[in-house]
PDB file of C-alpha atoms in Angstrom:
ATOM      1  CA  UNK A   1       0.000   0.000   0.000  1.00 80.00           C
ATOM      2  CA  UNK A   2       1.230   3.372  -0.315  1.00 93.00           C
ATOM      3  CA  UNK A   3       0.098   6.846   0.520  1.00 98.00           C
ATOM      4  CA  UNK A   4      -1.503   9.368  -2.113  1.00 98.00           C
ATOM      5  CA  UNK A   5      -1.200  13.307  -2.109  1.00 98.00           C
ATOM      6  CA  UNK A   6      -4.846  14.619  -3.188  1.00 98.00           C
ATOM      7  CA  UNK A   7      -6.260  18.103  -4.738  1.00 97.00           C
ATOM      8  CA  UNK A   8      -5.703  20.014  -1.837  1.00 97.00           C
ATOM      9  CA  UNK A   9      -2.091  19.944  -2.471  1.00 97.00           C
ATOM     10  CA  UNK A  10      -2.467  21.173  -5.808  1.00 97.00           C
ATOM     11  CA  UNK A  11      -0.936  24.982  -5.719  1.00 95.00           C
ATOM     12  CA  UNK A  12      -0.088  24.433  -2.177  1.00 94.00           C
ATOM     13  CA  UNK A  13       2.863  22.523  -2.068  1.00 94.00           C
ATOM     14  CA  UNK A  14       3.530  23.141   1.864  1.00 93.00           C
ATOM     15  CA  UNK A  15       6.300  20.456   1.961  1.00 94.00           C
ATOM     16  CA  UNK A  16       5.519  19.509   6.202  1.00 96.00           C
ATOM     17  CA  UNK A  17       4.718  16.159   4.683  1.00 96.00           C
ATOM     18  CA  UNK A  18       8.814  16.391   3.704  1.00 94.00           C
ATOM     19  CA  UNK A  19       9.804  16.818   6.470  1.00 94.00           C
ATOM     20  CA  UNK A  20       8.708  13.955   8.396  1.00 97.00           C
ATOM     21  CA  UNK A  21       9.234  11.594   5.779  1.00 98.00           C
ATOM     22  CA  UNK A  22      11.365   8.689   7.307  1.00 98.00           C
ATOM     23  CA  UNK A  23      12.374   7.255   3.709  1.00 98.00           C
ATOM     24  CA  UNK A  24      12.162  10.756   1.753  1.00 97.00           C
ATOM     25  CA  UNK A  25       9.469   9.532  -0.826  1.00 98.00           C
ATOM     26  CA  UNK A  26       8.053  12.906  -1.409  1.00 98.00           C
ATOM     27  CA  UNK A  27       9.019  14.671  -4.095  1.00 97.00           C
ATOM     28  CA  UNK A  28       8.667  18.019  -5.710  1.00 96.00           C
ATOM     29  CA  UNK A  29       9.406  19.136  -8.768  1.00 96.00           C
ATOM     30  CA  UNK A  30       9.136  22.860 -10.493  1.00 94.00           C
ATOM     31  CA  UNK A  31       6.646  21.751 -13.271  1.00 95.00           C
ATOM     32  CA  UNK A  32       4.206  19.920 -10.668  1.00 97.00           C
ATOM     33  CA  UNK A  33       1.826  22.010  -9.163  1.00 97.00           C
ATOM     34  CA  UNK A  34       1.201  19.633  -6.154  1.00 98.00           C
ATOM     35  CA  UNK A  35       3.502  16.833  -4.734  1.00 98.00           C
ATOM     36  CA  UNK A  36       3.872  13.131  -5.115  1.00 98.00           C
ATOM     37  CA  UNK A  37       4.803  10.210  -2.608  1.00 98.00           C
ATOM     38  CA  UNK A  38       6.662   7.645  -5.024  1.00 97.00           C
ATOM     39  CA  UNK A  39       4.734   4.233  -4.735  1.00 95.00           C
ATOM     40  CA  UNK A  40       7.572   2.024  -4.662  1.00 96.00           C
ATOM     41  CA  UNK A  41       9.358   4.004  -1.909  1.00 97.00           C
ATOM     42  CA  UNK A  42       6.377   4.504   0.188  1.00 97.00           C
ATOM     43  CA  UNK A  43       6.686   2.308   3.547  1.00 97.00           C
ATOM     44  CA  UNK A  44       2.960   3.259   4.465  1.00 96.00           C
ATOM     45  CA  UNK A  45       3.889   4.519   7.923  1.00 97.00           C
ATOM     46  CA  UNK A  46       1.240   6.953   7.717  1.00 97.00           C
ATOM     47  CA  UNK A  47       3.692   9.920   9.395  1.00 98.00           C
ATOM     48  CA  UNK A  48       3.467  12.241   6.338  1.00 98.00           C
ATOM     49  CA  UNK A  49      -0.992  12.539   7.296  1.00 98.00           C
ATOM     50  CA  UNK A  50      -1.478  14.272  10.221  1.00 97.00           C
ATOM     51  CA  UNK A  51       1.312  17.274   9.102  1.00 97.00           C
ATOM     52  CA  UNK A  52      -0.281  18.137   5.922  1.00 97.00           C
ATOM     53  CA  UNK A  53      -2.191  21.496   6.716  1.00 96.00           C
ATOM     54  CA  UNK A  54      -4.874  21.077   4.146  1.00 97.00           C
ATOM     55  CA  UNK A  55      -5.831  17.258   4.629  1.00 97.00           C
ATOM     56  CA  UNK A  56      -4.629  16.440   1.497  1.00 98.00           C
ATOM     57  CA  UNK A  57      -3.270  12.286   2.193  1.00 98.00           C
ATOM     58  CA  UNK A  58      -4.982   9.128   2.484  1.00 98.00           C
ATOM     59  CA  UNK A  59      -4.049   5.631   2.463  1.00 97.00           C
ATOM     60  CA  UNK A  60      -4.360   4.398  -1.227  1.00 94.00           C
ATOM     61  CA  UNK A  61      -7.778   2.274  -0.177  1.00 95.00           C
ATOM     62  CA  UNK A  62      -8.988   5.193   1.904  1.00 97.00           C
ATOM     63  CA  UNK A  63      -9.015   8.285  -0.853  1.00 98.00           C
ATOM     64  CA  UNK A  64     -12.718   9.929  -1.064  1.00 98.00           C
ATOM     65  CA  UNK A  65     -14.687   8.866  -4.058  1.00 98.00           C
ATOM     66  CA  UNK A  66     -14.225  12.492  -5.371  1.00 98.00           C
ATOM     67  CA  UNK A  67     -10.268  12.589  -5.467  1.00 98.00           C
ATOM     68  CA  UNK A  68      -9.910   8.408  -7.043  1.00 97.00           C
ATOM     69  CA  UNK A  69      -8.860   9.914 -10.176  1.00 96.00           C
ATOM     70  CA  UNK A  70      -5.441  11.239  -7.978  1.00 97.00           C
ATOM     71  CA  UNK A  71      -4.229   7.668  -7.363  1.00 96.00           C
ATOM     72  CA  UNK A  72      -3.564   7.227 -10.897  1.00 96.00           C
ATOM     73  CA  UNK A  73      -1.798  10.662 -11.149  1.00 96.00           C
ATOM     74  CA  UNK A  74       0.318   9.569  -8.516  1.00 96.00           C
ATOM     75  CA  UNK A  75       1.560   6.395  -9.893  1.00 96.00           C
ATOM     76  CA  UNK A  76       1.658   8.064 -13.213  1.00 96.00           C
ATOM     77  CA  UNK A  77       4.131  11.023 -11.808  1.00 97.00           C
ATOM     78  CA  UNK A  78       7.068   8.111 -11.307  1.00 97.00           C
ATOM     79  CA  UNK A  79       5.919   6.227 -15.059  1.00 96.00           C
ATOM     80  CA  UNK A  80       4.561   3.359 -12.780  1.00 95.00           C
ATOM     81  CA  UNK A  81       0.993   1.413 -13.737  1.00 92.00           C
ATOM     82  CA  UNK A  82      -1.885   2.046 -11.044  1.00 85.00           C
ATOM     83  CA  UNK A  83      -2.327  -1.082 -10.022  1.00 82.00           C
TER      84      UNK A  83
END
């Protein structure tokens, strides 16, 4: 399982998420306009939730019905299949 950054990140970027990251599977990069947790590199340890201001990460199983389309994205940021 691995963690997924939703739309409230998009234009936010606020990086807290960063900097709790035990295995630094966040990225950002200058032509995203939100930030990615790399699927592969994700240990699910669930620390990067409860910093994010804007309540923007969920377990992969547990994002709302209305942000599903973000898993995807994320897996698609790294050139990985959704599973």
């Amino acid at each position: 399982m691995t963690y997924i950054i939703t739309e409230p990140c998009i234009d936010t970027k606020d990086k807290s998420c960063l900097e709790v990251c035990p295995v630094d599977c966040i990225y950002d990069k200058d032509e995203w306009n939100q930030l990615f947790i790399h699927p592969e590199e994700c240990i699910d340890c669930g620390a990067c939730v409860e910093p994010c201001p804007v309540d923007a990460i969920f377990a992969d199983d547990e994002v709302p019905e209305k942000w599903q389309g973000f898993v995807a994205k994320n897996y698609e940021a790294f050139d990985l299949e959704a599973p």
